[in-house]
Structures are given as C-alpha cells and as structure tokens.
Short mmCIF file of C-alpha atoms in Angstrom, two decimals:
data_model
loop_
_atom_site.label_atom_id
_atom_site.label_comp_id
_atom_site.label_asym_id
_atom_site.label_seq_id
_atom_site.Cartn_x
_atom_site.Cartn_y
_atom_site.Cartn_z
CA MET A 1 -13.94 -21.70 23.75
CA GLU A 2 -13.38 -20.88 20.09
CA HIS A 3 -17.12 -20.71 19.45
CA LEU A 4 -17.23 -17.61 21.65
CA ILE A 5 -14.79 -15.68 19.45
CA ASN A 6 -16.25 -12.64 17.67
CA THR A 7 -17.89 -14.04 14.54
CA LYS A 8 -16.55 -11.19 12.42
CA VAL A 9 -13.03 -12.22 13.41
CA GLN A 10 -13.76 -15.89 12.81
CA GLU A 11 -14.89 -15.10 9.28
CA ILE A 12 -11.77 -13.24 8.16
CA GLU A 13 -8.71 -15.12 6.95
CA VAL A 14 -4.97 -14.74 7.21
CA SER A 15 -3.61 -12.59 4.37
CA GLY A 16 -3.06 -14.60 1.20
CA ILE A 17 0.39 -13.05 0.96
CA ARG A 18 1.34 -14.32 4.41
CA LYS A 19 -0.35 -17.68 3.86
CA PHE A 20 1.66 -18.34 0.72
CA TYR A 21 4.90 -17.11 2.31
CA ASN A 22 4.44 -19.45 5.29
CA LEU A 23 3.82 -22.35 2.93
CA VAL A 24 7.03 -21.94 0.92
CA SER A 25 9.47 -20.23 3.31
CA HIS A 26 11.15 -23.52 4.28
CA ILE A 27 12.09 -24.45 0.69
CA ASP A 28 15.80 -24.12 -0.07
CA ASP A 29 17.44 -22.18 -2.94
CA VAL A 30 14.35 -20.16 -3.78
CA ILE A 31 14.65 -16.72 -5.39
CA SER A 32 11.95 -14.70 -3.66
CA LEU A 33 10.26 -12.04 -5.77
CA THR A 34 7.50 -11.67 -3.20
CA ILE A 35 9.00 -9.04 -0.94
CA GLY A 36 6.82 -6.03 -0.18
CA GLN A 37 9.49 -3.89 1.40
CA PRO A 38 12.55 -2.04 0.12
CA ASP A 39 15.75 -4.07 0.01
CA PHE A 40 17.72 -0.98 1.03
CA LYS A 41 18.89 -0.38 4.60
CA THR A 42 17.36 2.33 6.75
CA PRO A 43 19.50 5.46 6.17
CA GLU A 44 22.36 5.75 8.64
CA HIS A 45 21.36 9.18 9.95
CA VAL A 46 17.88 7.83 10.75
CA LYS A 47 19.34 4.91 12.72
CA GLN A 48 21.64 7.30 14.58
CA ALA A 49 18.65 9.43 15.60
CA GLY A 50 16.93 6.35 16.97
CA MET A 51 20.00 5.32 18.93
CA GLN A 52 20.43 8.84 20.27
CA ALA A 53 16.83 8.77 21.49
CA ILE A 54 17.63 5.64 23.49
CA GLU A 55 20.85 7.11 24.88
CA GLU A 56 18.97 10.24 25.96
CA ASN A 57 16.27 8.11 27.59
CA PHE A 58 13.56 9.40 25.28
CA THR A 59 11.53 6.31 26.12
CA SER A 60 8.31 7.60 27.67
CA TYR A 61 4.84 8.25 26.32
CA THR A 62 4.49 11.16 23.94
CA HIS A 63 1.49 13.28 23.01
CA ASN A 64 -1.15 10.92 21.62
CA ALA A 65 -0.85 12.51 18.17
CA GLY A 66 2.96 12.42 18.23
CA ILE A 67 5.72 14.81 19.28
CA SER A 68 5.12 18.34 18.07
CA GLU A 69 8.38 18.54 16.10
CA LEU A 70 7.50 15.42 14.12
CA ARG A 71 3.98 16.60 13.38
CA LYS A 72 5.38 19.88 12.08
CA ALA A 73 7.98 18.03 9.98
CA ALA A 74 5.28 15.73 8.61
CA CYS A 75 3.18 18.72 7.53
CA ASP A 76 6.21 20.49 6.06
CA PHE A 77 7.07 17.32 4.12
CA VAL A 78 3.72 17.02 2.33
CA ALA A 79 3.61 20.79 1.78
CA LYS A 80 6.96 20.71 -0.02
CA LYS A 81 6.43 17.43 -1.85
CA TYR A 82 2.73 17.52 -2.76
CA ASN A 83 1.57 21.08 -2.08
CA LEU A 84 -0.75 19.96 0.74
CA SER A 85 -1.49 22.26 3.67
CA TYR A 86 -2.20 20.81 7.13
CA GLU A 87 -1.99 22.24 10.65
CA PRO A 88 0.54 20.36 12.82
CA ASP A 89 -1.48 20.81 16.01
CA SER A 90 -4.80 19.54 14.73
CA GLU A 91 -4.63 17.91 11.30
CA VAL A 92 -1.98 15.18 11.50
CA ILE A 93 -1.63 12.07 13.67
CA VAL A 94 1.51 9.94 13.93
CA THR A 95 0.47 6.29 13.89
CA VAL A 96 2.01 2.85 14.31
CA GLY A 97 2.58 2.41 10.60
CA ALA A 98 0.09 2.99 7.81
CA SER A 99 -1.69 -0.22 8.87
CA GLU A 100 -2.83 1.30 12.16
CA ALA A 101 -3.75 4.47 10.31
CA ILE A 102 -6.09 2.51 8.03
CA ASP A 103 -7.56 0.58 10.96
CA ILE A 104 -8.41 3.60 13.12
CA THR A 105 -9.70 5.57 10.15
CA PHE A 106 -12.18 2.86 9.20
CA ARG A 107 -13.23 2.37 12.83
CA THR A 108 -13.91 6.09 13.06
CA ILE A 109 -15.90 6.64 9.87
CA LEU A 110 -17.70 3.33 9.25
CA ALA A 111 -20.94 2.10 10.77
CA GLU A 112 -22.87 -1.14 10.50
CA GLY A 113 -24.20 -1.63 6.97
CA THR A 114 -22.30 1.21 5.33
CA GLU A 115 -20.38 0.47 2.13
CA VAL A 116 -16.78 1.03 1.07
CA ILE A 117 -15.90 1.05 -2.62
CA LEU A 118 -12.49 -0.38 -3.49
CA PRO A 119 -10.71 -1.30 -6.72
CA GLY A 120 -10.01 -4.94 -7.44
CA PRO A 121 -7.32 -6.23 -7.45
CA ILE A 122 -6.19 -4.54 -4.26
CA TYR A 123 -3.91 -4.96 -1.26
CA PRO A 124 -5.66 -7.33 1.17
CA GLY A 125 -5.32 -5.16 4.27
CA TYR A 126 -8.54 -3.18 3.84
CA GLU A 127 -11.35 -5.72 3.51
CA PRO A 128 -10.93 -7.50 6.89
CA ILE A 129 -11.02 -4.21 8.79
CA ILE A 130 -14.07 -3.05 6.86
CA ARG A 131 -15.86 -6.29 7.71
CA MET A 132 -14.88 -6.11 11.38
CA CYS A 133 -16.51 -2.66 11.43
CA GLY A 134 -19.72 -4.28 10.22
CA ALA A 135 -19.44 -2.45 6.90
CA VAL A 136 -19.54 -3.95 3.41
CA PRO A 137 -16.60 -3.92 0.97
CA VAL A 138 -17.72 -3.32 -2.62
CA HIS A 139 -15.03 -4.24 -5.12
CA VAL A 140 -14.89 -2.74 -8.60
CA ASP A 141 -13.30 -4.91 -11.28
CA ILE A 142 -10.67 -2.68 -12.92
CA ARG A 143 -8.80 -5.39 -14.83
CA ASN A 144 -10.15 -4.28 -18.20
CA ASN A 145 -9.42 -0.62 -17.51
CA HIS A 146 -5.62 -1.03 -17.38
CA PHE A 147 -6.01 -1.27 -13.60
CA ARG A 148 -7.18 2.37 -13.43
CA PHE A 149 -9.78 3.18 -10.75
CA THR A 150 -11.39 6.07 -12.59
CA LEU A 151 -14.68 7.91 -12.04
CA ASP A 152 -16.51 6.00 -14.75
CA MET A 153 -15.61 2.79 -12.91
CA ILE A 154 -16.70 4.16 -9.52
CA LYS A 155 -20.02 5.86 -10.33
CA PRO A 156 -22.14 2.73 -10.95
CA TYR A 157 -21.33 1.43 -7.46
CA ILE A 158 -22.26 4.52 -5.46
CA THR A 159 -25.42 4.08 -3.39
CA ASP A 160 -27.03 5.85 -0.46
CA LYS A 161 -25.03 3.47 1.75
CA THR A 162 -21.64 4.47 0.36
CA ARG A 163 -19.54 5.91 3.16
CA CYS A 164 -16.03 5.79 1.74
CA ILE A 165 -14.04 5.27 -1.45
CA VAL A 166 -10.52 3.84 -1.15
CA LEU A 167 -7.95 5.29 -3.55
CA PRO A 168 -4.67 3.40 -3.08
CA TYR A 169 -2.09 4.83 -5.42
CA PRO A 170 0.51 4.10 -6.52
CA SER A 171 -1.16 0.72 -6.22
CA ASN A 172 -0.10 -2.46 -4.54
CA PRO A 173 -0.21 -4.84 -6.44
CA THR A 174 -0.38 -3.13 -9.87
CA GLY A 175 1.97 -0.16 -9.51
CA VAL A 176 -0.58 2.05 -11.30
CA SER A 177 -1.18 5.69 -10.33
CA LEU A 178 -3.91 8.14 -11.28
CA THR A 179 -3.38 11.29 -13.32
CA GLU A 180 -4.27 14.80 -12.23
CA THR A 181 -7.25 14.80 -14.63
CA GLU A 182 -8.55 11.49 -13.29
CA LEU A 183 -8.24 12.69 -9.69
CA LYS A 184 -9.99 16.00 -10.41
CA GLU A 185 -12.88 14.18 -12.06
CA ILE A 186 -13.39 12.05 -8.95
CA ALA A 187 -13.02 15.08 -6.66
CA ASP A 188 -15.51 17.18 -8.63
CA TYR A 189 -18.07 14.38 -8.58
CA LEU A 190 -17.75 13.91 -4.80
CA LYS A 191 -17.85 17.58 -3.82
CA GLU A 192 -21.62 17.55 -3.30
CA ARG A 193 -21.78 14.02 -1.87
CA GLU A 194 -21.30 12.96 1.73
CA ILE A 195 -18.64 10.36 1.03
CA PHE A 196 -15.16 10.10 2.51
CA VAL A 197 -12.08 9.32 0.47
CA LEU A 198 -9.36 7.24 2.08
CA ALA A 199 -6.26 8.00 0.00
CA ASP A 200 -3.58 5.43 0.82
CA GLU A 201 -0.44 7.11 -0.50
CA ILE A 202 2.24 5.03 1.20
CA TYR A 203 4.15 4.71 -2.12
CA SER A 204 3.90 8.42 -2.96
CA GLU A 205 7.68 8.93 -2.95
CA LEU A 206 8.19 6.03 -5.35
CA THR A 207 6.69 7.35 -8.59
CA TYR A 208 8.62 7.13 -11.85
CA ASP A 209 6.88 8.70 -14.84
CA GLN A 210 5.02 11.53 -13.13
CA SER A 211 5.11 13.34 -9.80
CA HIS A 212 2.67 12.14 -7.19
CA ILE A 213 -0.54 14.14 -6.92
CA SER A 214 -2.90 13.69 -3.98
CA ILE A 215 -6.67 13.90 -4.37
CA ALA A 216 -6.51 15.98 -1.18
CA SER A 217 -5.26 18.80 -3.44
CA PHE A 218 -8.79 19.00 -4.83
CA LEU A 219 -10.96 17.53 -2.05
CA LYS A 220 -9.23 18.17 1.26
CA GLU A 221 -12.44 18.53 3.27
CA LYS A 222 -13.47 14.90 2.61
CA THR A 223 -10.13 13.18 2.16
CA ILE A 224 -8.19 11.24 4.76
CA VAL A 225 -4.61 10.78 3.53
CA ILE A 226 -2.64 7.79 4.79
CA ASN A 227 1.13 7.86 4.43
CA GLY A 228 4.26 6.73 6.24
CA LEU A 229 7.96 6.03 6.12
CA SER A 230 8.05 2.29 5.44
CA LYS A 231 8.55 2.55 1.68
CA SER A 232 10.05 6.04 1.27
CA HIS A 233 12.79 5.57 3.87
CA SER A 234 13.01 1.78 4.10
CA MET A 235 11.67 1.86 7.66
CA THR A 236 9.13 -0.97 7.64
CA GLY A 237 10.11 -2.21 11.11
CA TRP A 238 10.11 1.23 12.70
CA ARG A 239 6.31 1.39 12.26
CA ILE A 240 5.69 5.07 11.60
CA GLY A 241 2.67 6.19 9.64
CA PHE A 242 0.68 9.41 9.30
CA ILE A 243 -2.93 10.45 8.96
CA TYR A 244 -3.64 13.85 7.40
CA ALA A 245 -7.21 15.17 7.47
CA PRO A 246 -9.24 18.25 8.43
CA LYS A 247 -9.38 18.80 12.19
CA ASP A 248 -13.10 18.00 12.48
CA ILE A 249 -12.17 14.50 11.29
CA THR A 250 -8.81 13.98 13.02
CA LYS A 251 -10.20 14.90 16.44
CA HIS A 252 -12.40 11.80 16.28
CA ILE A 253 -9.76 9.52 14.77
CA LEU A 254 -7.40 10.61 17.56
CA LYS A 255 -9.82 9.20 20.16
CA VAL A 256 -9.68 5.77 18.55
CA HIS A 257 -5.90 6.01 18.20
CA GLN A 258 -5.56 6.98 21.87
CA TYR A 259 -7.42 3.92 23.12
CA ASN A 260 -5.70 1.68 20.59
CA VAL A 261 -1.99 2.38 21.11
CA SER A 262 -1.70 5.59 23.20
CA CYS A 263 1.04 6.85 20.87
CA ALA A 264 3.57 5.72 18.31
CA THR A 265 6.88 4.52 19.72
CA SER A 266 8.86 7.47 21.08
CA ILE A 267 12.20 6.18 19.75
CA ALA A 268 10.79 5.61 16.26
CA GLN A 269 9.31 9.11 16.31
CA LYS A 270 12.76 10.62 16.80
CA ALA A 271 14.09 8.53 13.93
CA ALA A 272 11.14 9.66 11.81
CA LEU A 273 11.95 13.29 12.58
CA ALA A 274 15.43 12.78 11.10
CA ALA A 275 13.90 11.03 8.08
CA LEU A 276 11.56 13.93 7.30
CA THR A 277 14.13 16.71 7.84
CA THR A 278 17.73 15.70 7.15
CA GLY A 279 16.47 12.83 5.02
CA ILE A 280 13.69 14.59 3.16
CA ASP A 281 15.09 13.33 -0.17
CA ASP A 282 16.27 9.90 0.99
CA ALA A 283 13.92 8.19 -1.45
CA ILE A 284 15.60 9.67 -4.55
CA PRO A 285 18.57 7.26 -4.77
CA MET A 286 16.24 4.31 -4.17
CA LYS A 287 13.88 5.56 -6.85
CA LYS A 288 16.68 5.79 -9.41
CA GLU A 289 17.59 2.17 -8.73
CA TYR A 290 13.96 1.05 -8.89
CA ILE A 291 13.57 2.64 -12.34
CA ILE A 292 16.53 0.60 -13.63
CA ARG A 293 15.03 -2.56 -12.19
CA ARG A 294 11.52 -1.79 -13.41
CA ASP A 295 12.67 -1.24 -16.98
CA TYR A 296 14.77 -4.41 -16.93
CA VAL A 297 11.88 -6.52 -15.60
CA TYR A 298 9.39 -4.98 -18.02
CA ASN A 299 11.61 -5.77 -21.00
CA ARG A 300 12.13 -9.32 -19.80
CA LEU A 301 8.45 -9.99 -19.12
CA THR A 302 7.25 -8.57 -22.42
CA ALA A 303 9.96 -10.50 -24.28
CA MET A 304 8.45 -13.65 -22.75
CA GLY A 305 5.11 -12.64 -24.23
CA LEU A 306 3.56 -12.00 -20.83
CA GLN A 307 0.76 -9.46 -20.47
CA VAL A 308 1.70 -6.64 -18.07
CA VAL A 309 0.90 -2.99 -17.42
CA LYS A 310 4.12 -1.04 -16.87
CA PRO A 311 4.00 0.30 -13.32
CA ASP A 312 4.52 4.02 -12.77
CA GLY A 313 4.97 3.67 -9.03
CA ALA A 314 5.64 1.29 -6.12
CA PHE A 315 7.80 -1.77 -6.95
CA TYR A 316 5.46 -4.41 -8.31
CA PHE A 317 4.37 -5.96 -11.58
CA PHE A 318 0.97 -7.63 -11.74
CA VAL A 319 1.41 -10.25 -14.43
CA LYS A 320 -1.29 -12.15 -16.33
CA ILE A 321 -0.76 -15.91 -16.15
CA PRO A 322 -0.53 -17.28 -19.71
CA GLU A 323 -3.63 -19.02 -21.04
CA PHE A 324 -1.73 -22.25 -21.68
CA ILE A 325 -1.29 -22.61 -17.90
CA GLN A 326 -4.36 -24.49 -16.68
CA LEU A 327 -3.92 -23.68 -12.99
CA ASN A 328 -5.39 -21.12 -10.62
CA SER A 329 -2.97 -18.47 -9.38
CA PHE A 330 -2.25 -20.16 -6.04
CA ASP A 331 -1.45 -23.54 -7.59
CA PHE A 332 0.56 -21.84 -10.34
CA ALA A 333 2.69 -20.00 -7.81
CA LEU A 334 3.09 -23.13 -5.70
CA GLU A 335 4.17 -25.22 -8.69
CA MET A 336 6.65 -22.55 -9.74
CA VAL A 337 8.23 -22.59 -6.28
CA HIS A 338 8.67 -26.35 -6.33
CA GLN A 339 9.71 -26.73 -9.97
CA ALA A 340 11.49 -23.45 -10.76
CA LYS A 341 12.63 -22.40 -7.28
CA VAL A 342 11.24 -18.90 -7.66
CA ALA A 343 8.51 -17.38 -5.49
CA VAL A 344 5.89 -14.82 -6.50
CA VAL A 345 2.59 -13.91 -4.83
CA PRO A 346 -0.56 -15.50 -6.28
CA GLY A 347 -3.00 -12.91 -7.59
CA SER A 348 -5.84 -14.39 -5.54
CA ALA A 349 -4.24 -12.76 -2.49
CA PHE A 350 -5.48 -9.42 -3.88
CA SER A 351 -9.21 -10.21 -3.99
CA GLU A 352 -11.12 -12.39 -6.43
CA TYR A 353 -10.21 -9.92 -9.17
CA GLY A 354 -6.57 -10.86 -8.81
CA GLU A 355 -7.22 -14.43 -9.84
CA GLY A 356 -5.38 -15.30 -13.04
CA TYR A 357 -2.40 -13.06 -12.18
CA PHE A 358 0.70 -13.09 -10.02
CA ARG A 359 2.55 -10.24 -8.29
CA LEU A 360 6.27 -9.90 -8.87
CA SER A 361 8.29 -7.50 -6.72
CA PHE A 362 11.38 -5.74 -8.05
CA ALA A 363 12.46 -4.65 -4.56
CA CYS A 364 15.49 -6.91 -4.81
CA SER A 365 18.85 -6.84 -6.56
CA LEU A 366 19.27 -7.00 -10.34
CA VAL A 367 21.18 -10.25 -9.85
CA SER A 368 18.21 -11.82 -8.07
CA LEU A 369 15.82 -10.42 -10.66
CA GLU A 370 17.88 -11.83 -13.53
CA THR A 371 18.14 -15.25 -11.92
CA GLY A 372 14.47 -15.29 -10.98
CA LEU A 373 13.30 -14.22 -14.42
CA ASN A 374 15.53 -16.81 -16.08
CA ARG A 375 13.88 -19.45 -13.95
CA ILE A 376 10.40 -18.15 -14.72
CA GLU A 377 11.15 -18.16 -18.45
CA ASN A 378 12.46 -21.71 -18.33
CA PHE A 379 9.49 -22.83 -16.28
CA LEU A 380 6.99 -21.33 -18.74
CA ASN A 381 8.82 -22.86 -21.69
CA THR A 382 8.40 -26.32 -20.18
CA LYS A 383 4.64 -25.75 -19.92
CA LYS A 384 4.03 -24.76 -23.57
#
C-alpha cells in the first residue's frame, strides 16, 4: 500500500539531525555535543503550576487560541521584552510548540507553486512543510556573508512567485542574529511588496552581545512572529509556542490550528502562564551560563585553528571542517563518533549549504564541553 502514500510525503526525508542521532545513540561513552535543547531543568514554579492544573482538574479543551490569561501574558511579554504590540483577543495563538506554529502558518499562507526564500544553512524543519504545501523552497547561500541573511542577499531571489521570506534569528545552526539596521533595510524594501515574513524568534531570549530586535517592530502588517518557551524556559517537552500576527492573518491561521490540534494542552498552558508572569526573567541565569560556555568554546575552537563565526545568540557553533579532512560532513561526524567518542551534527543536516561544516552545541556542562573539545582536538591532530 505504500505506493498510495501522498507523493509529497514520500519525497521528504527524516531530519538529518534525527537520522544521525539514531545512528550513533547506541554507542557507549560518547560525549554528545548535538543537543538542541537547554540542559537546565524547567523552573520549579513552572512545574508547580502544571501540577496544580492537574490537581484542579484543568484538563479539558480550552479556547482554540489558548486561555485568555495566557494570551494576555504572551502579549505583555513581547511588549515588555521587544516593544511589540499585539491584541490578546485577536493577534496571538497558543500553539503546540513552535513547530506547529510554523506548520500552520505555512499551510495558511502558501499555495501551489509559490516560493519561500530561506537562508542556507538553516534548521531543517521548514523545507519539508513548504514542499508538502506544494510550494518551492529557495535557499540563499549565506556562507560567504558571515552567515548573515541581509537584504543584498535576499533581493536577487525575489520573483513574482515569492510568497514568504523566512528570517530565523538568532539562527540554528549558526547562532547569528541580525542588527537593527539590517532588519530595517529588509522591512523598508518589503513595505510595498506583497510578501510575508515568517520571523522564527524561538531563541529571542538567548542573545548575548545585543538585545533581540524583531522585524515586526518595523513591518508588523506583513510579519508572522513565531516564538515559544522551549528555549527560554527549558520547556521543550511542554510544547508551548506562540504565533503573533495582525488579526486579518491570525483569523485564518486559527482555522488551520483548530482543525489540526483543537488547542494546546490545557495543563501546559497553565505552566506557560507561570513562565511568562512569575518567570518572565527565567532565561537570565541560563543566558549568563551560556555566555561563559560560548566564550570557552570559541577560545578552544579558534586555538585549534578552526574557522568559526562567534555566535551572538542561541547555543550553537557552526564550524568549518578543516581542509585536510577529506570527508563529507556526515562521514566526518560518523568517524569522529567512532574514533573520538564525541558526537556533533553534520552540517549537511542544515541544507546543502551546510555541507563542509558541523554543528556543535554548548547546551551542556563545561565539564562535558572540555572533555568533548579535548577529544575533538586529539582527533584532528591524528588527521594532520
């Protein structure tokens, strides 16, 4: 019966991140620098709110867009943090993580044959959804622009079929953000064009050298902001995300959301309410620790002679594989697991423009980072 499966589904592949993880997860004594989630525990007060919701039997369906208190808290959060103004009753939707938010946004705005412009390398979660919508992903090679997805990189790829531009920043896998000037240039150029911007800002609370600025500050009427609590509050398993957009857009996204999941989990919504109110600054202690780790890893990598761009957000380094290594990124990462007992994510997982790189996460302890980097250094020395 497999031949009857939707051809668009047949043509997509399992994420390269997951594929590599499944291949090496059984190997003993491996230091994993692959993790894409905080190594901190969910804050205690957030867990207590979730448990209280269970005890109080808050276990039924909620409003499709989420409980009103959470929508208000979500709007208050971005108003305080990023100076963004949204109406709780009509311009925010609580979703099952940022992944569902991306899915229902694309399914709402894309049509057969339309084009979506994305930077490359990029997180692999966008392209399969775009293709399942019958749209065409158009990757822009930003490797020689210090991984910056700026207007001069975007303009040559805009056509009359362009429906959306994806701005994921801080970036997974590069950790790079955009400056206020760069964002304003993109916004000014798009003001007179009928093109959506999907701004995936899931790492917005984890910026190190500058405060996060959303392109919605300059182009609210065309921007759909994706955010959530997975990274800011170490709540990956709680699956709470948010969509912020003008009401003439959210009213249509809400229809897709309604038929997709009805609503986000009621218990997780109560926990999210605690995260955005009592825990509005929960990311600050994590961020301080990430800065220490980032600086340590950067110094170690550059001392090895490896080519890296210092990340100003998220918790990843995207590292150029040395030229003396005559392997593609997947085989390089696989060999390093077997020979050095350290796991990283091959760059090919992040589109064809990630080939020749590997992603290293610093969302793990300094002890693990030190051990892992020692092993990487020894491994590279044996290859020279």
